[in-house]
Coordinates of C-alpha atoms and ligand atoms in Angstrom, one line a residue:
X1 CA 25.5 -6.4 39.4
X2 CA 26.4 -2.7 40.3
X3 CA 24.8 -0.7 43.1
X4 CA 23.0 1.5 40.3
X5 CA 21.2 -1.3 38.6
X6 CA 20.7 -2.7 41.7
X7 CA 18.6 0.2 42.6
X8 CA 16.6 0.0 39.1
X9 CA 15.9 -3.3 39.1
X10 CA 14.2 -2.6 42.4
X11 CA 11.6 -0.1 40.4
X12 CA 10.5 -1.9 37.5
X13 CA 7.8 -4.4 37.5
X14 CA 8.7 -6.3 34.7
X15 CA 12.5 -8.4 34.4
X16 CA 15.8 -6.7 34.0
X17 CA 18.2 -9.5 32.4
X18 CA 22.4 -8.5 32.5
X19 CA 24.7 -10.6 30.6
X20 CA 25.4 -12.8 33.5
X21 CA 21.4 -13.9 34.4
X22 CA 20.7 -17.7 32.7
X23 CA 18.3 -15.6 30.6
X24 CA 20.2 -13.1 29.0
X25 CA 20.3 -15.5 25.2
X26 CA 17.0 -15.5 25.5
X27 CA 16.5 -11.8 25.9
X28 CA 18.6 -10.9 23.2
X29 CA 18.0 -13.5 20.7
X30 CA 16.2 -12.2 17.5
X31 CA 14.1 -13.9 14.5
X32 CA 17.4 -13.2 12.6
X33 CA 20.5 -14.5 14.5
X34 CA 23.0 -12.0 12.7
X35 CA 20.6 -9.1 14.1
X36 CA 21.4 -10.0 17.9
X37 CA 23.9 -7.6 19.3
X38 CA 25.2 -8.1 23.1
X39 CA 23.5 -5.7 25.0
X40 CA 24.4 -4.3 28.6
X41 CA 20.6 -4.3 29.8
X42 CA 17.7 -5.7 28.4
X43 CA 14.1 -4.7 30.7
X44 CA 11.4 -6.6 29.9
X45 CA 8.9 -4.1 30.6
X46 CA 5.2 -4.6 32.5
X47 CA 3.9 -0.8 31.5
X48 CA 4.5 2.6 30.3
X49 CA 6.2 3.8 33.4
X50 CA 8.7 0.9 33.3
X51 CA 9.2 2.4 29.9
X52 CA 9.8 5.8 31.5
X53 CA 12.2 4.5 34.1
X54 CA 14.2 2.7 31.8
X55 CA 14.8 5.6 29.2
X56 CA 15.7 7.8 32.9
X57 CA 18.0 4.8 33.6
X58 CA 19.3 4.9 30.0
X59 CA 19.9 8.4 29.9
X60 CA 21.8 8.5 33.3
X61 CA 24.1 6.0 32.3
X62 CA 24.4 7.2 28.8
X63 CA 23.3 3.6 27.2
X64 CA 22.0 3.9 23.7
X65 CA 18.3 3.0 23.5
X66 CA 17.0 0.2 21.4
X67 CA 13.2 -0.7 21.2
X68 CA 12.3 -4.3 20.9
X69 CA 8.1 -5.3 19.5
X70 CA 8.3 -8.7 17.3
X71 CA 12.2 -8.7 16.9
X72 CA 12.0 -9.3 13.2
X73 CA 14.0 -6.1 12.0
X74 CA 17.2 -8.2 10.3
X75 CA 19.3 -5.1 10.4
X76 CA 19.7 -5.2 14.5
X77 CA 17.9 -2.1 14.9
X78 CA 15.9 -3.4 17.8
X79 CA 19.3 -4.8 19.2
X80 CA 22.0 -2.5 20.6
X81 CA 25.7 -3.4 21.5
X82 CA 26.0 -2.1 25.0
X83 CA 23.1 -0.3 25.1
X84 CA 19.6 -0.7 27.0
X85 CA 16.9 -2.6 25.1
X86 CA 13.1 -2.0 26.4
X87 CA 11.7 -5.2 25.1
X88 CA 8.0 -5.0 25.5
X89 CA 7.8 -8.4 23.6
X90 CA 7.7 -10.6 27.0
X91 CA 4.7 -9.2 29.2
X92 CA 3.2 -6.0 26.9
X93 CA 1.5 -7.8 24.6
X94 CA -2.0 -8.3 25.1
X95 CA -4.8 -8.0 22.8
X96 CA -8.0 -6.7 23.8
X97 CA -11.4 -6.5 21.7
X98 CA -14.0 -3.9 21.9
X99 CA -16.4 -5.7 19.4
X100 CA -18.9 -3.0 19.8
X101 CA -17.0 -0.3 18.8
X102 CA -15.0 -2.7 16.5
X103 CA -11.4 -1.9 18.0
X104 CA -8.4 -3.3 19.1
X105 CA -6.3 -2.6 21.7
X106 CA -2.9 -4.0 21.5
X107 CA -0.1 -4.0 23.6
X108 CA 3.4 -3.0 21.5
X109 CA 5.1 -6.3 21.9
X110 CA 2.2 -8.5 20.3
X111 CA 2.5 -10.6 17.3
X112 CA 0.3 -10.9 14.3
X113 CA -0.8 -14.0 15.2
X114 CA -2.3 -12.8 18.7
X115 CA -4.5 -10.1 16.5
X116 CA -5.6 -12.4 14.3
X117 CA -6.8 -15.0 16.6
X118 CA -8.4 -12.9 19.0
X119 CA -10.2 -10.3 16.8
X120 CA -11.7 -13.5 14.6
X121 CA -13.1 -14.7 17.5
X122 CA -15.8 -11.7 16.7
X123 CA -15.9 -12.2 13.0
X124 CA -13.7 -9.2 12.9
X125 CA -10.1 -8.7 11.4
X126 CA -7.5 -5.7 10.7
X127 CA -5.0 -5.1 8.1
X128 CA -1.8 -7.4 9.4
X129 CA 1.5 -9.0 8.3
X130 CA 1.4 -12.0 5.8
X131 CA 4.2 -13.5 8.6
X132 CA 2.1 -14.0 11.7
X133 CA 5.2 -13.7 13.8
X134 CA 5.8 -10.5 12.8
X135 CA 5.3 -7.8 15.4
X136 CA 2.5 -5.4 15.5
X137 CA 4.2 -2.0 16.3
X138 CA 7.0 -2.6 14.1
X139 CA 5.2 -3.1 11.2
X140 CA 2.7 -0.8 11.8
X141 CA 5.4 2.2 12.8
X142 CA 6.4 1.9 9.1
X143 CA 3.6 1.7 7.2
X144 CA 2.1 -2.0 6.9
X145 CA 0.9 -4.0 3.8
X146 CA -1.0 -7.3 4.1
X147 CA -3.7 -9.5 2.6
X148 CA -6.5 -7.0 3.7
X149 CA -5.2 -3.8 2.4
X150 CA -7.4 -4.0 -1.0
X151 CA -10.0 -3.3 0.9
X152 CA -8.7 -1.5 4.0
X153 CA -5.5 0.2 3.2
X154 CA -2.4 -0.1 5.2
X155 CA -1.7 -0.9 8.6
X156 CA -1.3 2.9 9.5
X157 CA -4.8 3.8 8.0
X158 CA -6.4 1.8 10.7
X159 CA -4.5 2.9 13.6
X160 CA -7.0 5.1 15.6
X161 CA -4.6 5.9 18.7
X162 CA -1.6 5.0 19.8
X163 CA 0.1 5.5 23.4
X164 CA 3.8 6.8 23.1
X165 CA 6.1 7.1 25.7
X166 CA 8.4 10.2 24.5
X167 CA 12.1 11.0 25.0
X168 CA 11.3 13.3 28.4
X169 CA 9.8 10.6 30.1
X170 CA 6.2 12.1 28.8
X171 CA 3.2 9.0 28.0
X172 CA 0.8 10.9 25.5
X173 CA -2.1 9.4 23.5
X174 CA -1.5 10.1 20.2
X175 CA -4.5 10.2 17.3
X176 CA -7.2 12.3 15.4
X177 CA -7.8 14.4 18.0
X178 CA -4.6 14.3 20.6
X179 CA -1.3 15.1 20.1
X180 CA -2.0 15.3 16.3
X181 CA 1.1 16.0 14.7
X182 CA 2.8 13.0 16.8
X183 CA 0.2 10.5 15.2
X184 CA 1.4 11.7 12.0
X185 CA 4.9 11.2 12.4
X186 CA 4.3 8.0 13.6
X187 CA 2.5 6.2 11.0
X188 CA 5.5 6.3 9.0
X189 CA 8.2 7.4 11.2
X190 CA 8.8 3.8 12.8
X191 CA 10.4 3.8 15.9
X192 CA 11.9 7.6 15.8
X193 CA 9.5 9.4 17.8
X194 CA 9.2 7.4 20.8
X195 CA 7.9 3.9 22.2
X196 CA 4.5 2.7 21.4
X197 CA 3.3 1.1 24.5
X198 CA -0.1 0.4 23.0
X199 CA -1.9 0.7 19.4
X200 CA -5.5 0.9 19.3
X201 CA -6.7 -0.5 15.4
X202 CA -9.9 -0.2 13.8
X203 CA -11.3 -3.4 12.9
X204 CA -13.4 -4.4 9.9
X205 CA -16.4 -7.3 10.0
X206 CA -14.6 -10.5 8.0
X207 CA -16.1 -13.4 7.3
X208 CA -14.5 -17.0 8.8
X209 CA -13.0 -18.5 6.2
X210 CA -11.0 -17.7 3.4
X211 CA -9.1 -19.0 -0.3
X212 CA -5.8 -19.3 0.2
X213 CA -3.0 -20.8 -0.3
X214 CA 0.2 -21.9 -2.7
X215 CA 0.6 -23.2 -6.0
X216 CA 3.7 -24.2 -7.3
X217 CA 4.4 -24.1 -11.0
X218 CA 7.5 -25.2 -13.3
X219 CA 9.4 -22.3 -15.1
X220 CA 8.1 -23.8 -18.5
X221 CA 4.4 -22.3 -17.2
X222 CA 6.0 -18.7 -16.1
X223 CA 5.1 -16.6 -19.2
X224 CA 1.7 -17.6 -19.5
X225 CA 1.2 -16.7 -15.8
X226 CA 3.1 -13.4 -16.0
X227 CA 0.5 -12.5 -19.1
X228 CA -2.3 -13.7 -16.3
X229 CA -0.8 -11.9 -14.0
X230 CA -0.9 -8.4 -16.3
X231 CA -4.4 -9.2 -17.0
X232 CA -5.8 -9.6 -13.7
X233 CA -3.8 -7.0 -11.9
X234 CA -5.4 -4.5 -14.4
X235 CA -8.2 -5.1 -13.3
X236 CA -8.3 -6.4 -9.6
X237 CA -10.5 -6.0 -6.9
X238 CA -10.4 -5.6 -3.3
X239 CA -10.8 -8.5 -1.8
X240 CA -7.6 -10.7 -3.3
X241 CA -4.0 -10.8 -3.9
X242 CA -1.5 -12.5 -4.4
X243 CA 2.4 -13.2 -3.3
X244 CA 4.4 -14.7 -6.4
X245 CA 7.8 -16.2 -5.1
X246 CA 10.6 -16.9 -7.3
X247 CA 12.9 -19.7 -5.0
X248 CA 14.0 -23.0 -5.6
X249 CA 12.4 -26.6 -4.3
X250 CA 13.9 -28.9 -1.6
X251 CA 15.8 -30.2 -4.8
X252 CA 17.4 -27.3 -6.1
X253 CA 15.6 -26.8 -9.1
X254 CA 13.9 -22.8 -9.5
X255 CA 10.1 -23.0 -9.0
X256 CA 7.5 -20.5 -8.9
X257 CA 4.9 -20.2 -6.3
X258 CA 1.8 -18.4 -6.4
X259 CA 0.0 -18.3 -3.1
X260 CA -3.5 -17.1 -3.7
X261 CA -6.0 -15.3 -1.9
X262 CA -9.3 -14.3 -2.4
X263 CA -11.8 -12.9 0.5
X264 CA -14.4 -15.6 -0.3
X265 CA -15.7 -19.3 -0.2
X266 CA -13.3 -21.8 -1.9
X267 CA -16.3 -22.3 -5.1
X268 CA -15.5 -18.8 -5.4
X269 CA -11.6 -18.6 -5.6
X270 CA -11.3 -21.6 -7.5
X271 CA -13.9 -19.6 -10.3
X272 CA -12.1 -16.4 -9.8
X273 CA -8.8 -17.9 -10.4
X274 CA -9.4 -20.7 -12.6
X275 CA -7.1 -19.4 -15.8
X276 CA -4.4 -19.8 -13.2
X277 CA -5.4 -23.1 -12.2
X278 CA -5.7 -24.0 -15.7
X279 CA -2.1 -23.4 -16.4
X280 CA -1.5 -26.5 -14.2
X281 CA 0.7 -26.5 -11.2
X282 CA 2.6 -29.3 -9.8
X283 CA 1.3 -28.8 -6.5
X284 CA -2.0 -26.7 -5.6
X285 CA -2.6 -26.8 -1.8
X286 CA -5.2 -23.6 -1.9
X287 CA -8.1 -24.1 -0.3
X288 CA -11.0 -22.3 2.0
X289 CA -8.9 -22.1 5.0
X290 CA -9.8 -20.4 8.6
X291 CA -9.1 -16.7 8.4
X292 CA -6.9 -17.2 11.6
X293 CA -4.4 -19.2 9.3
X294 CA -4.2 -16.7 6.5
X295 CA -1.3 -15.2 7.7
X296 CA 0.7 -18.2 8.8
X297 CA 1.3 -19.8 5.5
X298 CA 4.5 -18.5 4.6
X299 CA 5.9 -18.7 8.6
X300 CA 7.6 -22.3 7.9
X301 CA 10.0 -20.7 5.1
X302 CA 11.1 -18.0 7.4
X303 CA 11.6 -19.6 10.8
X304 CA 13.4 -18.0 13.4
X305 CA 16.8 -18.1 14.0
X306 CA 18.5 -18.2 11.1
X307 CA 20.8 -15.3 9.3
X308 CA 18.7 -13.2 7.3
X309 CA 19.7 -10.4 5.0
X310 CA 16.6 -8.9 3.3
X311 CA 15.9 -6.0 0.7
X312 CA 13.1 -4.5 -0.7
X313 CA 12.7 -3.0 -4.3
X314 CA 9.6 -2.0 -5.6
X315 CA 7.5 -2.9 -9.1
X316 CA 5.6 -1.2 -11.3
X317 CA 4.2 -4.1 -14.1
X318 CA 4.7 -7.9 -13.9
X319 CA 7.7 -8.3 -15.9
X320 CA 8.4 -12.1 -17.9
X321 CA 12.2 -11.2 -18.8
X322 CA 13.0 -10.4 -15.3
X323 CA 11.6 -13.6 -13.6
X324 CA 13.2 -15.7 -16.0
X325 CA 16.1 -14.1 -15.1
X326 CA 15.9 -14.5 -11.5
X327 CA 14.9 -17.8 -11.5
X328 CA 17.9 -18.8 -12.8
X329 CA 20.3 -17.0 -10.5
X330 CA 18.4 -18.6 -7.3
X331 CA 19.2 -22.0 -8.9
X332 CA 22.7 -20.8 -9.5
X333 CA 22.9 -19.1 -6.0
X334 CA 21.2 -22.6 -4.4
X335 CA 23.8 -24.7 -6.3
X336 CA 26.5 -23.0 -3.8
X337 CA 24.8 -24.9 -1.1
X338 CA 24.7 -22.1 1.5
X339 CA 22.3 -19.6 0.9
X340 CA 18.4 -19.4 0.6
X341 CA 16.7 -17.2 -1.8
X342 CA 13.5 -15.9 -2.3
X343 CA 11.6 -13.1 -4.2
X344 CA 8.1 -12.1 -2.9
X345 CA 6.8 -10.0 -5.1
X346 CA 3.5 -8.7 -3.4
X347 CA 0.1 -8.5 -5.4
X348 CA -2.0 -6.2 -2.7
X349 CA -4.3 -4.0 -4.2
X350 CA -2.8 -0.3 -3.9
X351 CA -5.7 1.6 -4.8
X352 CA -6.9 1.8 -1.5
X353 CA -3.9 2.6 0.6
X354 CA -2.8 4.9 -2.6
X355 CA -6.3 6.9 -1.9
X356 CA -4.7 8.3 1.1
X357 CA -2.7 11.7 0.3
X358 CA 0.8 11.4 0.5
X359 CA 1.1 14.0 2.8
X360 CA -1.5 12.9 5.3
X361 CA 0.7 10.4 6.8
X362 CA 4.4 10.3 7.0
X363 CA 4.4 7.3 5.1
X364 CA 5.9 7.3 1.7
X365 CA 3.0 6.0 0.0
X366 CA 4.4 4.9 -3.3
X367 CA 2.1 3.4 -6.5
X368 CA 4.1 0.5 -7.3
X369 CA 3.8 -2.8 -5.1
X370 CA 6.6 -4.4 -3.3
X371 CA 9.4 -7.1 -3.7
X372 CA 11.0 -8.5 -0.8
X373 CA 14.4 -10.0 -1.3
X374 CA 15.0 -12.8 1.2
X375 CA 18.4 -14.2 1.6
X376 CA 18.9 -16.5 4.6
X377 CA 21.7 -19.2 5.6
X378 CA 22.7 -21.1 8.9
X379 CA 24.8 -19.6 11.9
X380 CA 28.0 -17.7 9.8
X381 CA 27.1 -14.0 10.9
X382 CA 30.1 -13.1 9.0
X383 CA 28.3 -13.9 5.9
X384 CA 26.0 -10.7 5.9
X385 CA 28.0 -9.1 3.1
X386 CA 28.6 -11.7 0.8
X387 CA 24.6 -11.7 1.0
X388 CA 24.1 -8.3 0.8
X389 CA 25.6 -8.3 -2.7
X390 CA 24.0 -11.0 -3.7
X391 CA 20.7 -8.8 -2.7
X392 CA 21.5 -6.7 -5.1
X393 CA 22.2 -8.3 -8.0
X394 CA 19.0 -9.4 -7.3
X395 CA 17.3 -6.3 -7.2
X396 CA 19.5 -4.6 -10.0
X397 CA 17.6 -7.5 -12.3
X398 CA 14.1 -5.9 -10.9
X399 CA 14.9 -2.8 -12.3
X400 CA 16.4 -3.5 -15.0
X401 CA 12.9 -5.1 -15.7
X402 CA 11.0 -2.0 -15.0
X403 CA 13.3 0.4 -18.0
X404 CA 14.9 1.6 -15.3
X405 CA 11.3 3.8 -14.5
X406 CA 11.3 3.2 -10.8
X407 CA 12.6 6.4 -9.2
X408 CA 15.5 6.1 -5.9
X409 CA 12.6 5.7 -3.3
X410 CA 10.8 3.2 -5.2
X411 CA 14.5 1.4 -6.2
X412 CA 15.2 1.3 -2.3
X413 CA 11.8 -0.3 -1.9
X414 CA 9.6 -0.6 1.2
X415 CA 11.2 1.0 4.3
X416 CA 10.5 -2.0 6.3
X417 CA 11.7 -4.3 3.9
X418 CA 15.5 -2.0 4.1
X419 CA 18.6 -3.3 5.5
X420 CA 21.0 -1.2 7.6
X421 CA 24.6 -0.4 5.5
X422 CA 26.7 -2.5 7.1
X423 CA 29.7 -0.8 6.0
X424 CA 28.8 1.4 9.0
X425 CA 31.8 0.7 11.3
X426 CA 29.4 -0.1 14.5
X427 CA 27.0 -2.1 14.1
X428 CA 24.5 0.3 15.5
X429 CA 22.3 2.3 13.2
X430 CA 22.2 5.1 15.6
X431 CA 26.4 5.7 14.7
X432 CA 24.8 7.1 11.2
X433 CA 25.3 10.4 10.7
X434 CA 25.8 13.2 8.5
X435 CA 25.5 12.5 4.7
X436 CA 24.9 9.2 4.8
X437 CA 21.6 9.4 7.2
X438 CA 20.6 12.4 5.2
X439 CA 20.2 10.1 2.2
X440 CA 18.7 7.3 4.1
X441 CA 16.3 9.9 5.4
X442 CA 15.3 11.5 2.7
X443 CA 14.6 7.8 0.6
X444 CA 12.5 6.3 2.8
X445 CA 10.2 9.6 3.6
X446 CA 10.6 11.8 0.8
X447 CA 8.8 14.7 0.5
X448 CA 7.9 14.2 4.4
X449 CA 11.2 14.5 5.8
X450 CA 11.2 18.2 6.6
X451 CA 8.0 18.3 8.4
X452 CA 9.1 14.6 10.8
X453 CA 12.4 16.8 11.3
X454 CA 10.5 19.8 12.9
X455 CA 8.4 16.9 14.8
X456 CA 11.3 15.2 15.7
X457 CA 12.7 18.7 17.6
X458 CA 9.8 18.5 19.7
X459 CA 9.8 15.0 21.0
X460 CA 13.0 13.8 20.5
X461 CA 15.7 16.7 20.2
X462 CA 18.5 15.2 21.4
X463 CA 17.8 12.0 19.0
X464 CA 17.8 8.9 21.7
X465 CA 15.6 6.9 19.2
X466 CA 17.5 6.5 16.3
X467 CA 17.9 3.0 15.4
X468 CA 15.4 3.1 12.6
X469 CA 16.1 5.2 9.1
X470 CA 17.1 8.0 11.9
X471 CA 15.9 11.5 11.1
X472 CA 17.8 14.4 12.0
X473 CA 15.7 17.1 14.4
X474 CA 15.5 19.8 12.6
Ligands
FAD1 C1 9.4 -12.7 7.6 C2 8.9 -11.3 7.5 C3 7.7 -11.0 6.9 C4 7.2 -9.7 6.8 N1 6.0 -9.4 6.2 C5 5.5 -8.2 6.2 C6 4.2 -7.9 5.7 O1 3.5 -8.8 5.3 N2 3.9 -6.6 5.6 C7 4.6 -5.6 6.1 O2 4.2 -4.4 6.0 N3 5.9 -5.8 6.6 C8 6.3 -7.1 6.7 N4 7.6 -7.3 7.2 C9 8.4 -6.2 7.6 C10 8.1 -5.9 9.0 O3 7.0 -5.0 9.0 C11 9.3 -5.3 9.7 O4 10.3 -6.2 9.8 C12 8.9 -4.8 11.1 O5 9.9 -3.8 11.5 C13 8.9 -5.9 12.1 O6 8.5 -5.4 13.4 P1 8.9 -6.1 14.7 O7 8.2 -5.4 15.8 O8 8.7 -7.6 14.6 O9 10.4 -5.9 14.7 P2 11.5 -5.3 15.8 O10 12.8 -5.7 15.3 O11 11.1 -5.5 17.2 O12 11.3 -3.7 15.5 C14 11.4 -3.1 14.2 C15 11.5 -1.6 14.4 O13 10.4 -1.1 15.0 C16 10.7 -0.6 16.3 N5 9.7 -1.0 17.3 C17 9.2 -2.2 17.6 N6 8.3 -2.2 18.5 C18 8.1 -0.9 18.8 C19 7.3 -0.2 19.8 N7 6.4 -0.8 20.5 N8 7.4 1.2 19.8 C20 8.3 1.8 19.0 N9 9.1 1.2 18.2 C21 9.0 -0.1 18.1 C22 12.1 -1.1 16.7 O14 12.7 -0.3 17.5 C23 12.7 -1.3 15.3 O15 13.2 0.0 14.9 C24 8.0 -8.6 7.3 C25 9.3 -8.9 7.9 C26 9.7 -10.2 8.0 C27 11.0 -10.4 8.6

């Protein structure tokens, strides 16, 4: 260990892990295994000014700066070769309930699951991720969709404050009334603005239990539910959803699985859905479940430590054609034996979130609802191209499906849901530059960009955080 990390070690409360401490796997392992990168130092900060020290340190000694919450970004952009990594997953992550005021405080490394569990405990919930182990800051930084946002929005529409640790060492409460054009920029603006070192959420009264889960249905039953599907998406409410999967079963052959949820007793679901139910699936495992376990039921199909390559596209109408479609290539793609493949395409009421004005978040707040593109396989890194053009044949059949309506943004899909290029010679996002971040920029915010560009001058002009869609100061 040199004299100069020596020294910082010495200042920080929390653990500083170097490639030769028994711990340093540990610290850079990530959900996806093909998103670790080696970095030189990885703090696992205790506090804001642990933060602050380590971006000094970084700057010092020149280290790019990446910013770990949940670790689930596949693309590596909270992983940095050679760089510093402030991972507040390890010790920042508590969750605290203010059940009178109905908020919650919530360190920026939490999960979902700690949220969930702790704000139920007071028969209260916030909008979340449908993957529990997802983290809280980075899916909140870029927008957020989940079971609840029918009836409470996005993520970013329930953050009330947030506390950022800036480029300059500064640690400023951002919301409403502080620091407002910072709280803009960052519900939206991910991780380009600074470290979130806690996120304070409005939470909503919700009762215990819940409908939910999955129904799995033949291929043979798939137009009748897509003409459901059109029906009831017409005309939905706030307080259900649904994720429709296109994959395969354990024996290869395409399924499609509907996993249901309604904010409600089971009599009620069951009534609520019951043309669906009538169609007849092979399996139906939905149920009135503890709200707590809403959010876990997909967690076994996306476990950590696997290679993931995932791309989002987005939808405008449920389209028959186009499932059939993909149903068969994931049974082609699973006949090959090494990859995974699933399409989530995400039934959460927009109206909500889409009541919001475009321009009173960063957020690209689109009208169509998401698909998520999941393509996972064991150990081979090396395998992350093959699967990125499988991703988009994948997604070039979802569009094709929509008349080729869906505009570039919407094509690109859900920032969160994006994968880095990784025709980019390093493997770190922050070597982008020029055009090609210019058109990443411009995608995922749109008509926001200029104003996150003067924002960005102010906080972050010399562009240390800019492992995430990077924007350009202006
Ligand atoms: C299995 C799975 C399911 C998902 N389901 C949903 C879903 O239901 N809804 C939804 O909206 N999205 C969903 N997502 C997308 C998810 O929102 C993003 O992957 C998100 O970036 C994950 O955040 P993280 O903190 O776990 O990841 P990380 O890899 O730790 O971070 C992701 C980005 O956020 C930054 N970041 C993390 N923490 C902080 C912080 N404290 N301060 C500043 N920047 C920070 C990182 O630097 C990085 O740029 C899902 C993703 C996966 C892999």
């Amino acid at each position: 260990m040199s004299d100069s990390i020596a020294s910082f070690v010495k200042t920080i409360k929390g653990d500083v892990v170097t490639p030769e401490n028994p711990d340093y796997a540990k610290s850079i392992a990530r959900w996806a295994k093909n998103a670790e990168r080696k970095a030189k130092v990885v703090v696992h900060v205790k506090d804001a000014e642990d933060v602050v020290k380590s971006i000094s340190y970084a700057k010092e000694h020149k280290l790019p700066i990446a910013i770990r919450g949940g670790g689930h970004n596949a693309a590596g952009a909270s992983s940095s070769e050679d760089g510093l990594v402030i991972d507040l997953n390890r010790h920042l992550n508590h969750v605290r309930v203010d059940a009178e005021n109905k908020l919650g405080y919530v360190g920026g490394g939490a999960i979902w699951a700690q949220v969930d569990q702790e704000a139920i405990k007071y028969g209260l919930a916030t909008v979340g991720g449908t993957v529990n182990h997802t983290g809280v800051a980075g899916l909140t930084l870029g927008g957020g969709y989940g079971w609840l946002s029918g009836r409470h929005g996005l993520a970013i529409d329930n953050l009330k404050q947030a506390t950022i640790v800036t480029a300059n060492g500064s640690i400023l409460t951002a919301s409403d009334t502080q620091n407002q054009d910072l709280f803009w920029a960052i519900r939206g603006g991910g991780s380009n603005f600074g470290i979130a070192t806690e996120l304070v959420y409005q939470l909503h009264p919700q009762r215990k239990t819940v409908f939910a889960g999955n129904a799995v249905y033949t291929p043979d039953k798939v137009e009748k539910l897509i003409e459901l599907t059109k029906k009831w998406w017409d005309n939905v409410g706030e307080d259900e959803g649904m994720i429709q999967g296109v994959t395969v079963a354990p024996d290869g052959k395409p399924i499609f699985v509907i996993i249901f949820f309604y904010n409600g007793s089971e009599a009620e679901g069951r009534a609520h859905y019951k043309e669906f139910f009538d169609v007849g699936p092979v399996v139906d495992t939905v149920s009135e479940i503890p709200y707590e376990r809403l959010n876990s039921q997909l967690n076994a199909q996306v476990a950590h430590g696997r290679c993931y390559y995932l791309k989002g596209v987005s939808q405008v109408s449920p389209n028959y054609q186009a499932t059939v479609e993909l149903l068969q290539k994931v049974a082609g793609l699973a006949k090959g034996g090494v990859f995974s493949t699933s399409m989530l395409h995400e039934y959460f009421p927009m109206a909500k979130a889409n009541s919001v004005p475009v321009s009173a978040t960063a957020f690209r707040r689109q009208g169509a609802s998401n698909i998520l593109t999941s393509i996972s396989w064991e150990e081979d890194v090396g395998k992350t191209k093959e699967a990125r053009d499988l991703a988009k044949e994948l997604v070039d059949i979802v569009i094709r499906g929509q008349g080729n309506s869906l505009d570039d943004a919407e094509k690109s899909g859900y920032t969160n849901y994006g994968h880095e290029d990784i025709d980019v010679p390093s493997a770190n996002l922050g070597s982008l530059t020029g055009d090609h971040a210019a058109k990443r920029a411009d995608l995922a915010y749109a008509s926001n960009y200029p104003r996150l560009q003067e924002i960005k001058k102010t906080y972050d002009p010399e562009n240390i955080f800019n492992r995430w869609y990077p924007i350009t100061p202006a």
